[in-house]
mmCIF file of N, CA and C in Angstrom:
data_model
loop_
_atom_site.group_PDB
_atom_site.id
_atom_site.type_symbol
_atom_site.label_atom_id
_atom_site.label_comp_id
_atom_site.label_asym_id
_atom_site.label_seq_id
_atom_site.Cartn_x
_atom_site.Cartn_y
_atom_site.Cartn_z
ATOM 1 N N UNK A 1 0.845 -1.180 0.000
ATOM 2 C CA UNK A 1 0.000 0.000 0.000
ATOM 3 C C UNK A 1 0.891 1.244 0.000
ATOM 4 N N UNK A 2 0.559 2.336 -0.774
ATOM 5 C CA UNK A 2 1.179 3.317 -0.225
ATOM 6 C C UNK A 2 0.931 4.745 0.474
ATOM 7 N N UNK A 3 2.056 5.196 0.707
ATOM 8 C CA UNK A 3 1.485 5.675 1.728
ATOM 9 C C UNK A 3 1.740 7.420 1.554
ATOM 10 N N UNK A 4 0.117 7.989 2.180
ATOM 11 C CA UNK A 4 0.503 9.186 1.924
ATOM 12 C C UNK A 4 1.072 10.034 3.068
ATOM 13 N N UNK A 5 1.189 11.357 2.329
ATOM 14 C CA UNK A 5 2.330 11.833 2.934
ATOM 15 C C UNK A 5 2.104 13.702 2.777
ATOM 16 N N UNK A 6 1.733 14.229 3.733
ATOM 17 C CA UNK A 6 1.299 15.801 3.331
ATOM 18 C C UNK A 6 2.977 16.675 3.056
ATOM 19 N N UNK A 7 2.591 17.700 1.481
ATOM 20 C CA UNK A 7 3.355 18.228 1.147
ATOM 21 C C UNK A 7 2.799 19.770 1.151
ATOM 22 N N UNK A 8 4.069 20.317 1.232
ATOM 23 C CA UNK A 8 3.500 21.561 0.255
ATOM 24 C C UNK A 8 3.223 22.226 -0.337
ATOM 25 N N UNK A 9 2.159 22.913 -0.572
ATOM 26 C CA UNK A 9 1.727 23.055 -1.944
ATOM 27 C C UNK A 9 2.971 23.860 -2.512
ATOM 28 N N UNK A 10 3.416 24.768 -2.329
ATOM 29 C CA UNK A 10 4.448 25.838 -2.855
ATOM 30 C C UNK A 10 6.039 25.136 -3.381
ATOM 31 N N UNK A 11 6.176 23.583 -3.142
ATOM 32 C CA UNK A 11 7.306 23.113 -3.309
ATOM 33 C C UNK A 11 6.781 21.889 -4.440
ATOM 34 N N UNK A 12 5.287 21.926 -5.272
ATOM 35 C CA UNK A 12 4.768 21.117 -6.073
ATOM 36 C C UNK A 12 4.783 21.990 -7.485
ATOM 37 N N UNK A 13 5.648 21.402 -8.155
ATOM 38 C CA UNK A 13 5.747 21.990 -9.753
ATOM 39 C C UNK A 13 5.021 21.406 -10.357
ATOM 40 N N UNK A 14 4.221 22.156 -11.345
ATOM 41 C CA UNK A 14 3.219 21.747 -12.166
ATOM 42 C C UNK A 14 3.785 21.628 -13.746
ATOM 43 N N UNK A 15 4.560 20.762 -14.426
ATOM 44 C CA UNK A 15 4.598 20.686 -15.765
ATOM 45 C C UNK A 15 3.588 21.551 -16.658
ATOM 46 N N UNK A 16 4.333 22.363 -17.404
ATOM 47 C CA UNK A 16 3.571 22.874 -18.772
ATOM 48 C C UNK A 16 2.269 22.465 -18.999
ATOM 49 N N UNK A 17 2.496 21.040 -19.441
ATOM 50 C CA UNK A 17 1.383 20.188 -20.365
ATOM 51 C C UNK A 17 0.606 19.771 -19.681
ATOM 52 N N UNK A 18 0.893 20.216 -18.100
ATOM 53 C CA UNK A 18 -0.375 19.196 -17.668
ATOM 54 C C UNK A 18 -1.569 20.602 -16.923
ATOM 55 N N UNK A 19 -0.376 21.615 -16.756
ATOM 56 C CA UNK A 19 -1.390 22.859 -16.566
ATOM 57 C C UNK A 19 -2.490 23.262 -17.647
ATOM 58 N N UNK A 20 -2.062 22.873 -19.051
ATOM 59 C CA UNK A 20 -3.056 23.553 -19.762
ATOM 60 C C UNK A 20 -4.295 22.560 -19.642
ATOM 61 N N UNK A 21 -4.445 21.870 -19.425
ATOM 62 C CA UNK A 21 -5.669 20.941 -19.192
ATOM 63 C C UNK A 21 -6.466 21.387 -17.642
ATOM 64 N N UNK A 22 -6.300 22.285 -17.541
ATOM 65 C CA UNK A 22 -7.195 22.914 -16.084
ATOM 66 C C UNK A 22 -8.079 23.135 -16.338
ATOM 67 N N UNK A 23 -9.469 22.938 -15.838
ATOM 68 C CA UNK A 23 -10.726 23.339 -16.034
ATOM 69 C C UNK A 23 -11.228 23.976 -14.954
ATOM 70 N N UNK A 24 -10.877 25.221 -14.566
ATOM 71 C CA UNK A 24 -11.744 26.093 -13.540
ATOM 72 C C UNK A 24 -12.595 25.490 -12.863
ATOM 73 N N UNK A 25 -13.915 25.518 -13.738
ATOM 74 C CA UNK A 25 -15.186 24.846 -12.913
ATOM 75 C C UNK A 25 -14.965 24.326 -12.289
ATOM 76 N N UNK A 26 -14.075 22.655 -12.859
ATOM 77 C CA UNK A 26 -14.212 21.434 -12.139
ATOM 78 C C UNK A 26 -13.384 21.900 -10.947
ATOM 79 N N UNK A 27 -12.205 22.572 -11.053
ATOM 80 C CA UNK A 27 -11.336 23.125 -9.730
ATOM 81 C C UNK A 27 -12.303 23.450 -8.476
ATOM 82 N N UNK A 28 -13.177 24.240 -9.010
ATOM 83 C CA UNK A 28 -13.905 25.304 -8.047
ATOM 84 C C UNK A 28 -14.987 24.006 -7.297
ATOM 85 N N UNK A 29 -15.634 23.037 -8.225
ATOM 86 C CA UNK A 29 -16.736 22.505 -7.563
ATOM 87 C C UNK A 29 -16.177 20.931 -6.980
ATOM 88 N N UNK A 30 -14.491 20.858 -7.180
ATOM 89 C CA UNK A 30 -13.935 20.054 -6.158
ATOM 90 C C UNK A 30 -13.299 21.086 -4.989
ATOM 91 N N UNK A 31 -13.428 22.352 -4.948
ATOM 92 C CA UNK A 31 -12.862 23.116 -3.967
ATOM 93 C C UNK A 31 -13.878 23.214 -2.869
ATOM 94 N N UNK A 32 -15.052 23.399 -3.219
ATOM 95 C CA UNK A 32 -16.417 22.850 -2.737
ATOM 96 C C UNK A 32 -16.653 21.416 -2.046
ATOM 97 N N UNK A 33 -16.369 20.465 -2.368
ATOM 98 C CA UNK A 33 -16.384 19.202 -2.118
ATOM 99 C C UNK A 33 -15.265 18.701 -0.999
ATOM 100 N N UNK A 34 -14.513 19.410 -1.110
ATOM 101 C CA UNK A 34 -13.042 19.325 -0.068
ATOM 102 C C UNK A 34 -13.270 20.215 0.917
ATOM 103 N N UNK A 35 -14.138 21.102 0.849
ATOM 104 C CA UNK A 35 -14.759 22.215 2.336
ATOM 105 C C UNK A 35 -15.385 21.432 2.853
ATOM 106 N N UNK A 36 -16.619 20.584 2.389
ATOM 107 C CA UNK A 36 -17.398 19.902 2.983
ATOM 108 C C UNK A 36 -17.043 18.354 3.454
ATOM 109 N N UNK A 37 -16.775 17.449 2.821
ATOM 110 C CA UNK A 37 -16.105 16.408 2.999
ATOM 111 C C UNK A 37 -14.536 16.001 3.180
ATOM 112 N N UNK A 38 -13.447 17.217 2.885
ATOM 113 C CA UNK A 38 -12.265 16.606 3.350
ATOM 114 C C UNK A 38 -11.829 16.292 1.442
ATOM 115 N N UNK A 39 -9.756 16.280 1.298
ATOM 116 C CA UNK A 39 -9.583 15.809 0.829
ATOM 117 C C UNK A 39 -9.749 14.143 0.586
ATOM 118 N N UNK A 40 -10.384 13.554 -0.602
ATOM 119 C CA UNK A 40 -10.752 12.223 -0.440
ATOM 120 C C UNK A 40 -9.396 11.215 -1.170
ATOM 121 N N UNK A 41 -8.886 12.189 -2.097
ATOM 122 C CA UNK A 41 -7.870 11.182 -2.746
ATOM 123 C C UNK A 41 -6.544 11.990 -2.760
ATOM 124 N N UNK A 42 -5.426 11.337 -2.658
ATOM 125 C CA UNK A 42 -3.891 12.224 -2.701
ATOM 126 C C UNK A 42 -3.880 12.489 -4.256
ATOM 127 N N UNK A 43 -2.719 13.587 -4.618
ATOM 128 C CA UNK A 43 -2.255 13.312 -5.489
ATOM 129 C C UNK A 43 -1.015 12.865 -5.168
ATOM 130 N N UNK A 44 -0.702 12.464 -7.081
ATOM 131 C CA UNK A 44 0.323 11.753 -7.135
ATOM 132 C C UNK A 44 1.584 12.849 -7.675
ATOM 133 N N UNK A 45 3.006 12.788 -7.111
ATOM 134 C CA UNK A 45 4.235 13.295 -7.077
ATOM 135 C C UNK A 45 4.993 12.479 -7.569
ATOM 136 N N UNK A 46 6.224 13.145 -8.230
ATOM 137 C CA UNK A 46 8.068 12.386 -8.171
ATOM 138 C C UNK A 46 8.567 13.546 -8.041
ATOM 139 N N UNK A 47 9.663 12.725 -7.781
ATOM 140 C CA UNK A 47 10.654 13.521 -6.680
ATOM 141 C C UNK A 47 11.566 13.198 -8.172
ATOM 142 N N UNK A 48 12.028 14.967 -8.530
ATOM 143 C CA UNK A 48 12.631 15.080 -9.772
ATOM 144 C C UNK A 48 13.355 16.677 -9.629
ATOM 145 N N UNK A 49 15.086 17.241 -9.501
ATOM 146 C CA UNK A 49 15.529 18.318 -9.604
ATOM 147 C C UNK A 49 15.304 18.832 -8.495
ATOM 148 N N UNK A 50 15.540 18.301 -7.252
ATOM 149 C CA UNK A 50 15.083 18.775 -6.196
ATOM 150 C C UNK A 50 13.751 19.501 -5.407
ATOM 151 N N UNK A 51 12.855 18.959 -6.198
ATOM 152 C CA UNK A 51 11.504 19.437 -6.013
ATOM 153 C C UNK A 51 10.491 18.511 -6.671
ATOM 154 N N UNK A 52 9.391 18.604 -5.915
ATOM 155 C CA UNK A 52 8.349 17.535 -6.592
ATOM 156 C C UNK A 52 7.640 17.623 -7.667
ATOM 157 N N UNK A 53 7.400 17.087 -8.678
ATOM 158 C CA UNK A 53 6.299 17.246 -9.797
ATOM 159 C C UNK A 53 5.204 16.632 -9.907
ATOM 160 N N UNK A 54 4.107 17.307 -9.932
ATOM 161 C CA UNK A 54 2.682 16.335 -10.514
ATOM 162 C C UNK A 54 2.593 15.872 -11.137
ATOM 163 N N UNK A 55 2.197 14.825 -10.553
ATOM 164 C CA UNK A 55 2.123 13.025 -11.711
ATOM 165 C C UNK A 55 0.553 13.514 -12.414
ATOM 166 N N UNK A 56 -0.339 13.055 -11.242
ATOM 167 C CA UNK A 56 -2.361 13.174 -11.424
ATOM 168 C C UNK A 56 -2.533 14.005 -9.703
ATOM 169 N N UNK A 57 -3.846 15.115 -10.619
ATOM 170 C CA UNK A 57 -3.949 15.277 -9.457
ATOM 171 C C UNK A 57 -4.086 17.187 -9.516
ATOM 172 N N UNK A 58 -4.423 17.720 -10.565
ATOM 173 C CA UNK A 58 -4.164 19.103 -10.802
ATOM 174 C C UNK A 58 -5.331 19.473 -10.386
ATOM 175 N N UNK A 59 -6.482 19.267 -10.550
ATOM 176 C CA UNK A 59 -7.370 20.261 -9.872
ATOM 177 C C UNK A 59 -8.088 20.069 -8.600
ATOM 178 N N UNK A 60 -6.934 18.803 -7.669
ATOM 179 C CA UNK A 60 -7.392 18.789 -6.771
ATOM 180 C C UNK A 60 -6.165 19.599 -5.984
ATOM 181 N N UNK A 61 -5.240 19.665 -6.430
ATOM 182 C CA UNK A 61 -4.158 20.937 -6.135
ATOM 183 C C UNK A 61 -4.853 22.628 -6.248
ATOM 184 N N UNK A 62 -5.279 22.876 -7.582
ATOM 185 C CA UNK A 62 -5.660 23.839 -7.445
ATOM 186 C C UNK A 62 -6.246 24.583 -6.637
ATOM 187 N N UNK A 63 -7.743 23.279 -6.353
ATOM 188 C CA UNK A 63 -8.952 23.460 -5.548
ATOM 189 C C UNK A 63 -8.273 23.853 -3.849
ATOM 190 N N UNK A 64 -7.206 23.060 -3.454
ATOM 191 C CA UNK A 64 -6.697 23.104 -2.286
ATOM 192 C C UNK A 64 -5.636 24.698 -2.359
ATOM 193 N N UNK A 65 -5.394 25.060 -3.578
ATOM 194 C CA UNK A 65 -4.714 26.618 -3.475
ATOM 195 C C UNK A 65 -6.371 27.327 -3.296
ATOM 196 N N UNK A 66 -6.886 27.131 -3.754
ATOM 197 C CA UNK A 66 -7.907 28.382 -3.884
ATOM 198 C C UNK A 66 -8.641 28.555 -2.498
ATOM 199 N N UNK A 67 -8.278 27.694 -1.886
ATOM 200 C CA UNK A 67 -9.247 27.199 -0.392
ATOM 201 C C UNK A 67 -8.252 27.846 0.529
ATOM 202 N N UNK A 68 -6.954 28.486 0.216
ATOM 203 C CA UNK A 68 -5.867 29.218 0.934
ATOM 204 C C UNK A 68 -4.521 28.204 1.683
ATOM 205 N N UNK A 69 -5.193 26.658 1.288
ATOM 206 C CA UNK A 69 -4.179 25.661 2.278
ATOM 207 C C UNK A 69 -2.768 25.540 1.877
ATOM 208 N N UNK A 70 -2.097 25.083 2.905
ATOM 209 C CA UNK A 70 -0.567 25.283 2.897
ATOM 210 C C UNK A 70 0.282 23.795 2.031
ATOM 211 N N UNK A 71 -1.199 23.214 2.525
ATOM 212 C CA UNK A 71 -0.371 21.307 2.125
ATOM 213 C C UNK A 71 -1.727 20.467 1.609
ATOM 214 N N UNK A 72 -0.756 19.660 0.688
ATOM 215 C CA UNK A 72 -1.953 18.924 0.461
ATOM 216 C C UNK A 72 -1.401 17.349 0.898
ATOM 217 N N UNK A 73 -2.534 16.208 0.543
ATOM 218 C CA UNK A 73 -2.066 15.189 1.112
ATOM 219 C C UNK A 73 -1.361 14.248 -0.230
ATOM 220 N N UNK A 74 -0.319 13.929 -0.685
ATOM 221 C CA UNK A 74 0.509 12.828 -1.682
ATOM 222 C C UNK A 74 0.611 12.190 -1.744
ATOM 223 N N UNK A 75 0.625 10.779 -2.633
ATOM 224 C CA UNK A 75 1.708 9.993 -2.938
ATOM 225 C C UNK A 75 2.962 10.411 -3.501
ATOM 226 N N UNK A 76 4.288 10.026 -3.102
ATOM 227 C CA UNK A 76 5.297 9.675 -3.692
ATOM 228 C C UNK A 76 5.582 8.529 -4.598
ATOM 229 N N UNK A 77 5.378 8.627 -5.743
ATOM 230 C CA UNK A 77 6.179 7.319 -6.798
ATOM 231 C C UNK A 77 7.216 7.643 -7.278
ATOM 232 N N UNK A 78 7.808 6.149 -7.581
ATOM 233 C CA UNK A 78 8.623 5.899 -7.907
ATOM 234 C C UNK A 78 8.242 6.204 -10.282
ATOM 235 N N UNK A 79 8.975 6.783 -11.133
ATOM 236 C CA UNK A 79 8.466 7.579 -12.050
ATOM 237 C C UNK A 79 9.344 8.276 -13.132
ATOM 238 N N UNK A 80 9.595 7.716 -14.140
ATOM 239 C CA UNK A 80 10.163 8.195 -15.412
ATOM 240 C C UNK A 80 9.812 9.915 -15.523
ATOM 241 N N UNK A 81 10.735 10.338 -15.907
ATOM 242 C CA UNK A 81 10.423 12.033 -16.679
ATOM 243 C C UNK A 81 9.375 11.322 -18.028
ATOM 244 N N UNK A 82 8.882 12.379 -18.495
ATOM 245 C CA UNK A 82 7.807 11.928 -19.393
ATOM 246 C C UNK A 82 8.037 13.260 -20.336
#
């Protein structure tokens, strides 16, 4: 199993290609869903250049910037550059 692990948001790099696929809405009405119920799923990280990158997992990052939080909750994998 693995295991998560709270990071912070400000030390999570977001690749180019995976930012342009953001959809506001969906950000905003999982930012909604995480006020009321709690983060339900981590995202996923590698540990790449001394800082982490998003694997999956962007607009539940977002949703957790827009909500003002400091950390969100991760996996760490193990993960090719792509």
């Amino acid at each position: 199993m693995l295991k998560t692990v709270p990071l912070k948001i400000a030390e999570i790099y977001v690749p180019t290609k995976l930012a342009k696929t953001l959809a506001e809405a969906k950000a905003e009405e999982l930012a909604e869903s995480i006020l009321t119920e709690g983060q339900k799923t981590p995202i996923q990280v590698r540990q790449g250049d001394g800082r982490y990158v998003l694997i999956t997992g962007l607009h539940r990052l977002e949703a957790m910037k827009a909500l003002g939080e400091d950390a969100i909750d991760a996996v760490i994998v193990q993960s090719r550059k792509f």
